[in-house]
Coordinates of C-alpha atoms in Angstrom, one line a residue:
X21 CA -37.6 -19.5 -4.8
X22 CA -36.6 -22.0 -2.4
X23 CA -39.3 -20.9 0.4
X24 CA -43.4 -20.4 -0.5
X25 CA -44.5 -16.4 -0.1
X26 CA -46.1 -17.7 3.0
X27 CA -43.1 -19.3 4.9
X28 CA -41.3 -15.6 3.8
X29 CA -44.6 -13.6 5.0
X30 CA -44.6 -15.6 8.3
X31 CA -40.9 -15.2 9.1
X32 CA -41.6 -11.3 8.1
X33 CA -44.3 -11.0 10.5
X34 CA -41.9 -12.9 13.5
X35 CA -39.3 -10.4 12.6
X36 CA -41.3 -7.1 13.1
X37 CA -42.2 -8.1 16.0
X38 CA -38.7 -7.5 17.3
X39 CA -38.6 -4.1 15.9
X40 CA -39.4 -0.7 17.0
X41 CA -42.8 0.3 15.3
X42 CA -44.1 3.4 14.3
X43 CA -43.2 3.6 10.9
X44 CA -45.2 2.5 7.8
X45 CA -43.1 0.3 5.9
X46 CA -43.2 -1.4 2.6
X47 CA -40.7 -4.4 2.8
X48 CA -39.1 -6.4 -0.4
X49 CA -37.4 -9.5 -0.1
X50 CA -33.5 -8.9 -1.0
X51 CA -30.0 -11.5 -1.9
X52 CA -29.6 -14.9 -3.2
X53 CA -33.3 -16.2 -2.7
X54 CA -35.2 -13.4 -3.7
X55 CA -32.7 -14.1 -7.4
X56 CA -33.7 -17.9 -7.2
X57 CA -30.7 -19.2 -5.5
X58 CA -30.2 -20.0 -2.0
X59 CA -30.2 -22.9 0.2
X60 CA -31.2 -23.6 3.6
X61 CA -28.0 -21.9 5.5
X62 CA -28.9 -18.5 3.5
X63 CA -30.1 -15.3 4.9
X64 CA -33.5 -13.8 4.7
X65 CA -32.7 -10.1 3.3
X66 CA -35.7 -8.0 4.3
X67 CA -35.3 -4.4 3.2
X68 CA -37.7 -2.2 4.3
X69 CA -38.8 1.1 2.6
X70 CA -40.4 4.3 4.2
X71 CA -40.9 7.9 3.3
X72 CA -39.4 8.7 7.0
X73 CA -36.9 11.5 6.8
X74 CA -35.3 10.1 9.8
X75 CA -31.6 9.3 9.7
X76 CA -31.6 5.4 9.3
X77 CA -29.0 3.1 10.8
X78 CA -27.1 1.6 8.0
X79 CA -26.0 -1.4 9.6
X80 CA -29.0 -3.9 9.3
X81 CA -30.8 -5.6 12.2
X82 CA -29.6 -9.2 12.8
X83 CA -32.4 -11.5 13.7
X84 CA -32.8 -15.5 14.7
X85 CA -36.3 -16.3 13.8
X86 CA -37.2 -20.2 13.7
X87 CA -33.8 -21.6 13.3
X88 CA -32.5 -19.0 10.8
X89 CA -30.5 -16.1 10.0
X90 CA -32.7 -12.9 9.3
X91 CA -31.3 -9.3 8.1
X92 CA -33.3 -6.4 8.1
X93 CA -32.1 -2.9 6.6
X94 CA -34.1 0.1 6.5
X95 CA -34.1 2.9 3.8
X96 CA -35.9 6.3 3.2
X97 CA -37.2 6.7 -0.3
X98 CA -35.4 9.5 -0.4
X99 CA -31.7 8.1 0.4
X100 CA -32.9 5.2 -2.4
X101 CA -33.3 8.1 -4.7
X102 CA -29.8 9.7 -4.0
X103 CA -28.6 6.0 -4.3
X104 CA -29.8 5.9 -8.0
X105 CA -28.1 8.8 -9.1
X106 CA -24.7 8.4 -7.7
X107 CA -24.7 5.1 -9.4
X108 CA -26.0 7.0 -12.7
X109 CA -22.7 10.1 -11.9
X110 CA -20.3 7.2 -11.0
X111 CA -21.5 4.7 -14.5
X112 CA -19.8 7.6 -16.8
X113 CA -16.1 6.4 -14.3
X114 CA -16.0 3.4 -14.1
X115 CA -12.9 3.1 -12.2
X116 CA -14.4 5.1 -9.7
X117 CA -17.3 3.2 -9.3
X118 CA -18.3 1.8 -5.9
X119 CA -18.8 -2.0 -5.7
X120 CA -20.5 -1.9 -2.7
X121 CA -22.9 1.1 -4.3
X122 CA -23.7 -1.3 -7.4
X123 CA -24.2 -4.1 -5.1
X124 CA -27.5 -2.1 -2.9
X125 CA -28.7 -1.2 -6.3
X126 CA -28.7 -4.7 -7.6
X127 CA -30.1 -5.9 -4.6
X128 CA -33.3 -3.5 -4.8
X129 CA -33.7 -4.2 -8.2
X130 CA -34.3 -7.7 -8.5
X131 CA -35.9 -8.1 -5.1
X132 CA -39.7 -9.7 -4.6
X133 CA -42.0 -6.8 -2.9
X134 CA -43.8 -8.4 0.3
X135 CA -45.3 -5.5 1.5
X136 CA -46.4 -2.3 0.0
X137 CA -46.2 -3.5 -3.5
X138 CA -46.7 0.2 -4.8
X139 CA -43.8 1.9 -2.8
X140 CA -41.3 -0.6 -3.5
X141 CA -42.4 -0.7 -7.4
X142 CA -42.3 3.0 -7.5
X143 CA -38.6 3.0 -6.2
X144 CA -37.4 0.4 -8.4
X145 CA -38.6 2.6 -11.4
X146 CA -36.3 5.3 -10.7
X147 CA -33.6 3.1 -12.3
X148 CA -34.7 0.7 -15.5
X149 CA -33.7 -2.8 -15.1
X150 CA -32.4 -3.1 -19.0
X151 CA -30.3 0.3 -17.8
X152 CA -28.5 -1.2 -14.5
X153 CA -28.0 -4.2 -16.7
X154 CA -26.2 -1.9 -19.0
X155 CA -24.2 -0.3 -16.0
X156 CA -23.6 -3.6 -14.1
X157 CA -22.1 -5.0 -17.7
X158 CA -20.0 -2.2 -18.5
X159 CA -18.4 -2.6 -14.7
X160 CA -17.6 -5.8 -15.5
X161 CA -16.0 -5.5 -18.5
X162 CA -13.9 -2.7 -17.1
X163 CA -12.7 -4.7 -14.5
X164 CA -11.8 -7.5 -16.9
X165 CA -9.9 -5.4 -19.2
X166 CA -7.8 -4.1 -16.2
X167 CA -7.0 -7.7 -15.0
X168 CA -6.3 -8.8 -18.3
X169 CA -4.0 -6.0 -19.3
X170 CA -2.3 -6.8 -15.8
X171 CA -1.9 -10.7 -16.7
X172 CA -0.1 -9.4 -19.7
X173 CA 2.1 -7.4 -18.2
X174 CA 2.7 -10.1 -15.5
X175 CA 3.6 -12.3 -18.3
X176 CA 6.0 -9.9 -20.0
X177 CA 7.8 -9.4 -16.8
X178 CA 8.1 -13.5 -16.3
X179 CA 5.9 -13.6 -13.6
X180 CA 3.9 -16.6 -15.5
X181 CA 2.3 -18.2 -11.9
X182 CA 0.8 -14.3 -11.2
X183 CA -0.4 -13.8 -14.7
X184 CA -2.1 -16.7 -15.1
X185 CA -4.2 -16.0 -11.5
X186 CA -4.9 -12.9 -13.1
X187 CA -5.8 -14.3 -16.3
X188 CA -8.4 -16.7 -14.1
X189 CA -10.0 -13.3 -12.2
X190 CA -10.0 -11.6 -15.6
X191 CA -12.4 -14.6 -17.0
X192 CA -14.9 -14.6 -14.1
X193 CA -15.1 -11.1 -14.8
X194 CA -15.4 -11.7 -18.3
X195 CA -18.1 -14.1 -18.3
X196 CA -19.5 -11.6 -15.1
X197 CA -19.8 -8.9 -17.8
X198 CA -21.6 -11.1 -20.6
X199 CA -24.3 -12.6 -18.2
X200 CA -25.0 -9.0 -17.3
X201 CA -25.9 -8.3 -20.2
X202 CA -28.5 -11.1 -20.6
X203 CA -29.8 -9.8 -17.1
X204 CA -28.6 -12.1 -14.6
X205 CA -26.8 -9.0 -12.8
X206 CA -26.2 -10.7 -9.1
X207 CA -22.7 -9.6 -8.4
X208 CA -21.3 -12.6 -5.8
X209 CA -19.7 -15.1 -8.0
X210 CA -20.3 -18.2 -6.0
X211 CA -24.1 -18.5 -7.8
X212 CA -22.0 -18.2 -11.2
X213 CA -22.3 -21.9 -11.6
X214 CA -26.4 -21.4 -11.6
X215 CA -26.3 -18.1 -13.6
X216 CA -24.9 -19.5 -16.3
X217 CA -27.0 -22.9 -16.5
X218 CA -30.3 -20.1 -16.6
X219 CA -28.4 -18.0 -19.3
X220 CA -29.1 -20.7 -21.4
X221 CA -25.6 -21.0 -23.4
X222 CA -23.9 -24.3 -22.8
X223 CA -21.0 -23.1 -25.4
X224 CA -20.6 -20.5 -22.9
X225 CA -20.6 -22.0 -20.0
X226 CA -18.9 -25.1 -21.0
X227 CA -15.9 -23.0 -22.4
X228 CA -15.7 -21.0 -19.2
X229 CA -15.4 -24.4 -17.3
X230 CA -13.0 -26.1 -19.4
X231 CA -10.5 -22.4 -18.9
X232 CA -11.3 -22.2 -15.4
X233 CA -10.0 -26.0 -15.0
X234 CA -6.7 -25.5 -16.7
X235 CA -4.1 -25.9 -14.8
X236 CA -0.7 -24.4 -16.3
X237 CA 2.5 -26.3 -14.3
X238 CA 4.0 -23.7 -11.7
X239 CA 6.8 -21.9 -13.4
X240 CA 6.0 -23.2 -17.4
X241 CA 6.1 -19.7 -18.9
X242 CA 4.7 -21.2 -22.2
X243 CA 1.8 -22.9 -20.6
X244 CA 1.2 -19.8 -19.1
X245 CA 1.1 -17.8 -22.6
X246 CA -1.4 -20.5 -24.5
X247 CA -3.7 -20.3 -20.9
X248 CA -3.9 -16.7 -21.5
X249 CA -4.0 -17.1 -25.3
X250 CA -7.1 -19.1 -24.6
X251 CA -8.4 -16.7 -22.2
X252 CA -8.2 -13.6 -24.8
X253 CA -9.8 -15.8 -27.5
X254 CA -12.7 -16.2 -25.4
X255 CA -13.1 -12.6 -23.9
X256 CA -12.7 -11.6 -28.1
X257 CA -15.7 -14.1 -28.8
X258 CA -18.1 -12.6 -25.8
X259 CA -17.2 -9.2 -27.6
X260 CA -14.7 -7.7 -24.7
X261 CA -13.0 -5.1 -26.3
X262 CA -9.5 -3.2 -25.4
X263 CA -7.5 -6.1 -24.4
X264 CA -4.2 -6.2 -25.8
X265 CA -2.6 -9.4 -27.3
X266 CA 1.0 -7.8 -26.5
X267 CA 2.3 -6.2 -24.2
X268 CA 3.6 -2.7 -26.5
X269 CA 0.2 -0.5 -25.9
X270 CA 1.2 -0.9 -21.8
X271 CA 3.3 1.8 -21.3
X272 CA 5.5 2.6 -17.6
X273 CA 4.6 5.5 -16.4
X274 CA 5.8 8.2 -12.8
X275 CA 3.4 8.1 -10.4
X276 CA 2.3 11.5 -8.7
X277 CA 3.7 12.1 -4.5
X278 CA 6.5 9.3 -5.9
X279 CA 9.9 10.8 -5.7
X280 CA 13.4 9.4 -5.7
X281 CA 16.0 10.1 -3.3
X282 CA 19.9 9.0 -3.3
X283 CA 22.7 9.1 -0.4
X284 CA 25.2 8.2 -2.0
X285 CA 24.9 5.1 -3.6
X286 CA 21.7 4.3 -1.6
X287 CA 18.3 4.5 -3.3
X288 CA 15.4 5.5 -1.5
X289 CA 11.5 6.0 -3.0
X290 CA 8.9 8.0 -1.1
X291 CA 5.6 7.1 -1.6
X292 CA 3.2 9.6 -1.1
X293 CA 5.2 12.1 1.3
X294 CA 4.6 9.3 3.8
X295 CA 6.4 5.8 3.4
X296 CA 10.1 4.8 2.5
X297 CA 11.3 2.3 0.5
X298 CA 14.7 1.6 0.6
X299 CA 16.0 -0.2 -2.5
X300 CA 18.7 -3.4 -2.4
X301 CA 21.9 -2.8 -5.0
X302 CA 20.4 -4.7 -7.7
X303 CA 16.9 -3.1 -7.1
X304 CA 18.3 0.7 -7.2
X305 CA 20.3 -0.4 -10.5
X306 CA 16.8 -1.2 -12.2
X307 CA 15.2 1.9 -10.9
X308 CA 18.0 3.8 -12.0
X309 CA 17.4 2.5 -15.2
X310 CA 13.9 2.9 -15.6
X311 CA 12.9 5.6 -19.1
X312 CA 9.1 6.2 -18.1
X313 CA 6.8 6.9 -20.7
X314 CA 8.0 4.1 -22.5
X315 CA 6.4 1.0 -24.1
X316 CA 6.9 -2.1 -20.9
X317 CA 8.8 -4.2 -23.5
X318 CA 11.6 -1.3 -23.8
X319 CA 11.6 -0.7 -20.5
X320 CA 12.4 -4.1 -19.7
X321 CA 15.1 -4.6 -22.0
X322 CA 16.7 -1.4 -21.1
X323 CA 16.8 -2.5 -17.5
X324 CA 18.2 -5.9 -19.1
X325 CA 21.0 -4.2 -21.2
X326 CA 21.9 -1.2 -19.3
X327 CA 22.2 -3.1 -15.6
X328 CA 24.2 -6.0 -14.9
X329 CA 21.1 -7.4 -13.1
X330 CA 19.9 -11.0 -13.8
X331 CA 16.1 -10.8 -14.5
X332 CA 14.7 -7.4 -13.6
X333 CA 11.4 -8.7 -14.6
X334 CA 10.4 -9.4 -11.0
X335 CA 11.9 -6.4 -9.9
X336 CA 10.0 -4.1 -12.0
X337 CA 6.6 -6.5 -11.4
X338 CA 7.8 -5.2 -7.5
X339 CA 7.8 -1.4 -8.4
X340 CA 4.4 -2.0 -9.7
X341 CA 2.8 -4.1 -6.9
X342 CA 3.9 -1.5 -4.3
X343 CA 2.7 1.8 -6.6
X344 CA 5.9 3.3 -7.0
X345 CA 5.0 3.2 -10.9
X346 CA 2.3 2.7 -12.7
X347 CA 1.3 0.8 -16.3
X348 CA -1.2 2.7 -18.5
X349 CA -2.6 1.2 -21.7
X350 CA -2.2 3.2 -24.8
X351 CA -5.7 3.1 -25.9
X352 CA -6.7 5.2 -22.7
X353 CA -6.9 4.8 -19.0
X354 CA -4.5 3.4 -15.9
X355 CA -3.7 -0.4 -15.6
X356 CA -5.6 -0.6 -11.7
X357 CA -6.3 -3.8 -11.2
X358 CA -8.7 -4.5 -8.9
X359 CA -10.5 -8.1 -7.8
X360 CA -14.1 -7.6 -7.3
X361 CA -15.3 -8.4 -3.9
X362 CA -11.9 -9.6 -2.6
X363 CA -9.1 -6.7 -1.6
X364 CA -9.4 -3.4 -2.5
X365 CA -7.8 -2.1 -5.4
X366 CA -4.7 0.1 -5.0
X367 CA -1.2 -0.4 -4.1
X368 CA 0.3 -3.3 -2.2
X369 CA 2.0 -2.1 1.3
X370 CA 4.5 -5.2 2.5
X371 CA 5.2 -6.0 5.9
X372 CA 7.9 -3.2 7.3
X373 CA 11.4 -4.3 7.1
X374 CA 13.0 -6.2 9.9
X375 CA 16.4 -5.2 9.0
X376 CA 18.2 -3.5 12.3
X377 CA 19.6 -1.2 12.9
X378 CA 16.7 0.8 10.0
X379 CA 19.5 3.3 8.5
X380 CA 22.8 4.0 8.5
X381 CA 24.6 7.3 7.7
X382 CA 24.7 5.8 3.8
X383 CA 21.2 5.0 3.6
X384 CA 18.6 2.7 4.7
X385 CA 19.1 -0.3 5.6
X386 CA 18.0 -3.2 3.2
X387 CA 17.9 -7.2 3.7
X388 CA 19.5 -7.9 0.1
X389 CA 20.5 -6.8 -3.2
X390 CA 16.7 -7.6 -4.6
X391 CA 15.3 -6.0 -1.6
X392 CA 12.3 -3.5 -2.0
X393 CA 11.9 -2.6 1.7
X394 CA 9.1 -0.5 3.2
X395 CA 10.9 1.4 6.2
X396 CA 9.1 1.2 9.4
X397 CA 8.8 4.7 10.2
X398 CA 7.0 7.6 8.7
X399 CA 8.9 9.7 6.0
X400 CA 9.5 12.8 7.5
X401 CA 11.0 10.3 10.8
X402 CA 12.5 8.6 8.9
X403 CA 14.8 10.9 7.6
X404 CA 15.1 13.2 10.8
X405 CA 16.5 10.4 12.5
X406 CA 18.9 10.1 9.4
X407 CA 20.1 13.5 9.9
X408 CA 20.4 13.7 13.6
X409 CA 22.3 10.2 13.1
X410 CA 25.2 12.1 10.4
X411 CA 24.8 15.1 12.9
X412 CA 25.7 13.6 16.0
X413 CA 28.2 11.8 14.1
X414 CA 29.9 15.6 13.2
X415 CA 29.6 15.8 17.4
X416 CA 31.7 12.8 18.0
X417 CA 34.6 14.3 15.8
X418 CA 34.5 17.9 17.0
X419 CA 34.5 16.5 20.6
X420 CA 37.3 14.0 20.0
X421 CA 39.3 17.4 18.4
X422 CA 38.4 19.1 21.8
X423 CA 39.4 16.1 24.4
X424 CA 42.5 16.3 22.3
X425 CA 43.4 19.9 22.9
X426 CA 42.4 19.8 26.3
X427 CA 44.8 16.5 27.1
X428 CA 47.5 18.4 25.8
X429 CA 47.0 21.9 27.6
X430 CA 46.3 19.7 30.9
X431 CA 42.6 20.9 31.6
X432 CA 41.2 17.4 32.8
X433 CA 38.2 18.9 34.5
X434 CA 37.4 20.1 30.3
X435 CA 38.3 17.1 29.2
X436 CA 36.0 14.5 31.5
X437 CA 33.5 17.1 30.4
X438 CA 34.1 17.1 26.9
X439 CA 34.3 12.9 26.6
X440 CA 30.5 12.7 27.9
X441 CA 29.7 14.8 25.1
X442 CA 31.4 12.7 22.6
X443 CA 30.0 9.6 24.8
X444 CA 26.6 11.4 25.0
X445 CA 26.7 12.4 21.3
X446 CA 27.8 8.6 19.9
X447 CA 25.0 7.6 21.8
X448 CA 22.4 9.9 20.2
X449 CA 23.7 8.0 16.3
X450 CA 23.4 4.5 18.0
X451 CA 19.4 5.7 19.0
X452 CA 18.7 7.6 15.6
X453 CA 20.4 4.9 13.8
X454 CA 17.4 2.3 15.2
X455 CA 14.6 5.0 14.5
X456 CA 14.1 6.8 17.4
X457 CA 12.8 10.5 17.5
X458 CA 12.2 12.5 19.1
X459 CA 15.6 11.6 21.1
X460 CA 15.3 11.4 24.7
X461 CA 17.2 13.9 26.4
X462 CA 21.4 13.5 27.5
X463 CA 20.8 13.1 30.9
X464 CA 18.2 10.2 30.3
X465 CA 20.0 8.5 27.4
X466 CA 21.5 5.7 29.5
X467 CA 17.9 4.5 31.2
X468 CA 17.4 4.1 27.7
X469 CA 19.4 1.9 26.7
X470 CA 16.1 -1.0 27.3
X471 CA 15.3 0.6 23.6
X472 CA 17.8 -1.0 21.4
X473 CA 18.6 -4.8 20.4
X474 CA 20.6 -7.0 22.3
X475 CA 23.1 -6.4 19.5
X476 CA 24.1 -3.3 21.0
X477 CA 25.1 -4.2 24.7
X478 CA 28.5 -4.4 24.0
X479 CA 28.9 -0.9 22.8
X480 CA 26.0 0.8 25.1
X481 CA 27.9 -0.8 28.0
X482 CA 31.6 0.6 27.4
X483 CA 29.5 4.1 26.7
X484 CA 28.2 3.6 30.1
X485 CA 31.6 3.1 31.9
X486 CA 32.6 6.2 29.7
X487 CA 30.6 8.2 31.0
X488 CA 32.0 7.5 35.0
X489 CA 35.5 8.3 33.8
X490 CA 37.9 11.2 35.8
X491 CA 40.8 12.7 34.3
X492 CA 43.5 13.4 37.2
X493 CA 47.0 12.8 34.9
X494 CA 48.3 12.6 31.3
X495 CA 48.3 9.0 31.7
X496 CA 44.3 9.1 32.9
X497 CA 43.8 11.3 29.7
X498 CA 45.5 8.8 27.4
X499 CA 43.8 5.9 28.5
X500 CA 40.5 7.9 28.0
X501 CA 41.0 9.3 24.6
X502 CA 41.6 5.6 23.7
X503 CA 39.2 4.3 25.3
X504 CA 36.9 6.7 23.5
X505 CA 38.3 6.1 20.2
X506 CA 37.6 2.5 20.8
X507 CA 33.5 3.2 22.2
X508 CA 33.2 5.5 19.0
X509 CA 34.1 2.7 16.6
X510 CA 31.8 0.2 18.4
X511 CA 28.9 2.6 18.7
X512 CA 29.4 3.4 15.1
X513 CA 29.4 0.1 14.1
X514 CA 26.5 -0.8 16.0
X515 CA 24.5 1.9 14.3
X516 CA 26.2 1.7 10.6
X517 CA 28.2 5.1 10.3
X518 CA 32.0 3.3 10.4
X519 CA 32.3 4.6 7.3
X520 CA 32.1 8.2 8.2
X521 CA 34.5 10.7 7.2
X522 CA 36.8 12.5 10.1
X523 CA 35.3 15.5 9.8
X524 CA 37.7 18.0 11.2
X525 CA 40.7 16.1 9.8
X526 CA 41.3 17.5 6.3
X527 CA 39.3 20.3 3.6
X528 CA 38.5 17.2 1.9
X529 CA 37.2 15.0 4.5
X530 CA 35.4 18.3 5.7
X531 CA 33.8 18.9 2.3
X532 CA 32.6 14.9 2.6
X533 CA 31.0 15.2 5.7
X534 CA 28.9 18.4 3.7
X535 CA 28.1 16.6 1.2
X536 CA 26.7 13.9 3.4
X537 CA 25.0 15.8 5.1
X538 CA 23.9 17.8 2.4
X539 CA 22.3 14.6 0.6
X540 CA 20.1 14.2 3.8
X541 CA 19.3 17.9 4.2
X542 CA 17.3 17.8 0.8
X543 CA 15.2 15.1 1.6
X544 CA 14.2 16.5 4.9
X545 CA 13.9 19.7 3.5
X546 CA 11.8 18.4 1.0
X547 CA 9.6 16.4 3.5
X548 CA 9.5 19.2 6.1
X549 CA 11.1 17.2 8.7
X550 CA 12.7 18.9 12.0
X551 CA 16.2 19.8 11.5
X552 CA 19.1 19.1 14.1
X553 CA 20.1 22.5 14.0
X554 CA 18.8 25.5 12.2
X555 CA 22.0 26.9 10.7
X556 CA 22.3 23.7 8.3
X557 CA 19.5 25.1 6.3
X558 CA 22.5 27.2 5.2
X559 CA 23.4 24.2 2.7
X560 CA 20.5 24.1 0.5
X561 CA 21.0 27.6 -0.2
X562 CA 24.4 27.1 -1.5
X563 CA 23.8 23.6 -3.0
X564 CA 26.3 22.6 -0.2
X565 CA 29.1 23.9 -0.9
X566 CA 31.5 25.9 1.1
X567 CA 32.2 28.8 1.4
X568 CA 29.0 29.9 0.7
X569 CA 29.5 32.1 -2.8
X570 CA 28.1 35.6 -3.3
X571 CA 25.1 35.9 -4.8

């Protein structure tokens, strides 16, 4: 080690000073110098060990003792013991198994007793040291398999710059795995370089250095197939198993909480009851084309030969990044990559879209045909908003039908009245339409209006001068109903419903709003989410149709 037992017993005995007392402990040095690495900017890991049944802190103490950096856990035999055997439950999953769990085990295991040499022996032999090497092996290897599988699929997909980053992460791991097995178990990678000079190989090591210094040119697909060709043959030779050398045994399979929901022509994926991804044209043809279950080579080319799409590769690489499917290998088991002590495994969440307004009475809004946007709102928001958007939308043209009948029977007092509800009503779309819900209430709609882009002013303001408007003659009444018309086009515009059917003019532009409306109702159904009025559920029941047939 790179300090004498007496400079450690000395810095020991300045450290307890600081602490509370009253507990017998037995202390064991811990980290990088109690393995033989270290230099001077490294901590001094003190662990110490009681038979306290006290509930410990599991933060350690952090200590400044002449000029360095000294951390001090404490631990009950007891919670040592538990430790043990959740590593010994967890070895039998190993996708399940805690890094940070196998890192305090390895820690305890190769640490140099200071005090109480007894007590801290007598722990460490409740786990062999040829057995956690066994464990600490098999976790490696699992986690290069899983990278490796993941470079290949990268590389199938022609995403050759990803693959061959994870074709790098699966080699540490690899070469992680084989050093375990010789014993050298310390999990951070940065004292790789001196594990592998005391492993004693030089083949080894100098074949993991000249692979780790390859540099494939950005973009060279072939470079990036030998680089991982070279990876494989060396993972083979250090006796990894269940690495495929094509990409067939990876099959593309549904993920569960995933589901798939289409207005229209607009695709939308729910991940997980909770998030919304809204998917560009040429994104929602690929999904659309997707056969799970399949080999990842089939699905490819189907999405090649059934979509007009130019290179769905990335595009399904995408759907995989973000969780909304998953790749499993053949042999057994889910392709979840992970990279040890870096970012937790799992799927990616992106950045929300910035695309305003978020949803129109088509869909989500999307930044571009390859787009795979998360939406920033909440599911079950999210699609309220949609519906109160198409439902104050039906509003609009049953109040512009009323202003009309009223102009013509003179009642201007009915009609002022009934142009702030269509005013009132366009409004509630142009709010919905930028993700707001709960709405605020009519009367408070116009102090608002601070809520929405700058985009909007134009059609908030002529809302607003609406919204002062008498009615005292045929002309006034005119002039209003066109003015109206004219506020309900910009609003509508503004929040991405100029597309929306007249409602009230025809059977068949009746039976379009329905089936717009019906489209939305499903989802939110589906998600639970508040309904703008209760007599829509009415739809589901009859598949939204009308009239409603008997049963």
């Amino acid at each position: 080690m790179i300090l004498t037992e007496d400079q450690l017993q000395d810095l020991l005995e300045k450290s307890l000073t600081k602490l509370p007392h009253g507990t017998e402990w037995a202390v064991t040095l811990e980290g990088s110098i109690a393995e033989g690495f270290g230099n001077p900017s490294s901590d001094i890991d003190f662990l110490l060990v009681g038979r306290t049944e006290d509930d410990l802190p599991t933060m350690p103490s952090l200590l400044f003792v002449d000029g360095r950096r000294v951390e001090i856990r404490t631990r009950s035999v007891s919670r040592l013991a538990a430790q043990f055997r959740e590593l010994e439950k967890d070895a039998a999953r190993l996708g399940q198994l805690s890094e940070d769990l196998l890192n305090r085990c390895q820690r305890l295991l190769h640490s140099h007793p200071l005090r109480g040499h007894a007590l801290v022996e007598e722990v460490k032999a409740m786990l062999p040291l040829e057995r956690f090497g066994q464990i600490a092996a098999d976790w490696w290897a699992h986690q290069a398999r899983q990278a490796l599988r993941h470079a290949t699929a990268l590389l199938c997909l022609g995403e050759s710059d990803e693959a061959v980053d994870w074709a790098r992460a699966g080699l540490v791991q690899t070469v992680k795995s084989w050093a375990a097995g010789l014993g050298e178990t310390y999990l951070e990678p940065k004292w790789l370089p001196l594990q592998l000079d005391r492993a004693g190989r030089p083949d080894v090591r100098d074949r993991y250095w000249q692979l780790q210094a390859a540099t494939p040119a950005p973009g060279d697909a072939d470079a990036a197939r030998e680089h991982l060709t070279a990876c494989l043959d060396f993972a083979e030779d250090l006796d990894l198993t269940g690495v495929p050398r094509r990409p067939e045994p990876l099959t593309v399979e549904r993920v569960r909480g995933v589901t798939t929901w289409q207005t229209g022509d607009r695709v939308h994926v729910v991940r997980g009851r909770r998030e919304v991804f809204v998917l560009g044209d040429d994104a929602g043809a690929v999904w659309r084309s997707l056969a799970l279950g399949r080999p990842l080579p089939r699905v490819l080319a189907s999405a090649t030969g059934t979509t007009s799409v130019a290179d769905p590769g990335p595009l399904l690489a995408a759907f995989l990044r973000y969780g909304l499917v998953r790749l499993a290998w053949k042999g057994g088991g889910t392709v979840t990559p992970a990279l040890p002590l870096a970012a937790p495994s799992g799927p990616v969440t992106p950045p929300p879209s910035t695309a305003q307004p978020l949803l129109s009475v088509r869909g989500a809004a999307f930044r571009g045909p390859r787009a795979v946007d998360l939406l920033p709102l909440p599911a079950d928001r999210f699609v309220a908003a949609a519906m109160a958007l198409v439902w104050s939308n039906v509003v609009v043209e049953n109040a512009v039908e009323d202003l009309t009948g009223a102009l013509q029977r003179g009642q201007w007092r009915v009609a002022e009245l009934t142009a702030r509800r269509a005013v009132h009503a366009a409004l509630r779309g142009l709010f919905s339409a930028h993700g707001v819900h709960p709405l605020p209430a009519d009367s408070d709609l116009v102090r608002r209006l601070d809520l929405l882009p700058p985009a909007t002013r134009p059609a908030t303001t002529r809302a607003q001068e609406l919204l002062l408007r008498t009615v005292e003659s045929a002309e006034e009444g005119d002039a209003l109903l066109a003015d109206l018309r004219c506020c309900v086009l910009l609003v509508r515009g503004a929040a991405g419903a100029d597309s929306f059917p007249l409602s009230f003019e025809s059977a068949d532009t009746w039976r379009a709003t329905l089936q717009l409306g019906y489209d939305w109702l499903r989802l939110g159904s589906h998600l639970d989410a508040e309904l703008p009025i209760e007599e829509v559920r009415d739809l589901l029941a009859s598949n939204g149709a009308q009239p409603h047939q008997p049963r």
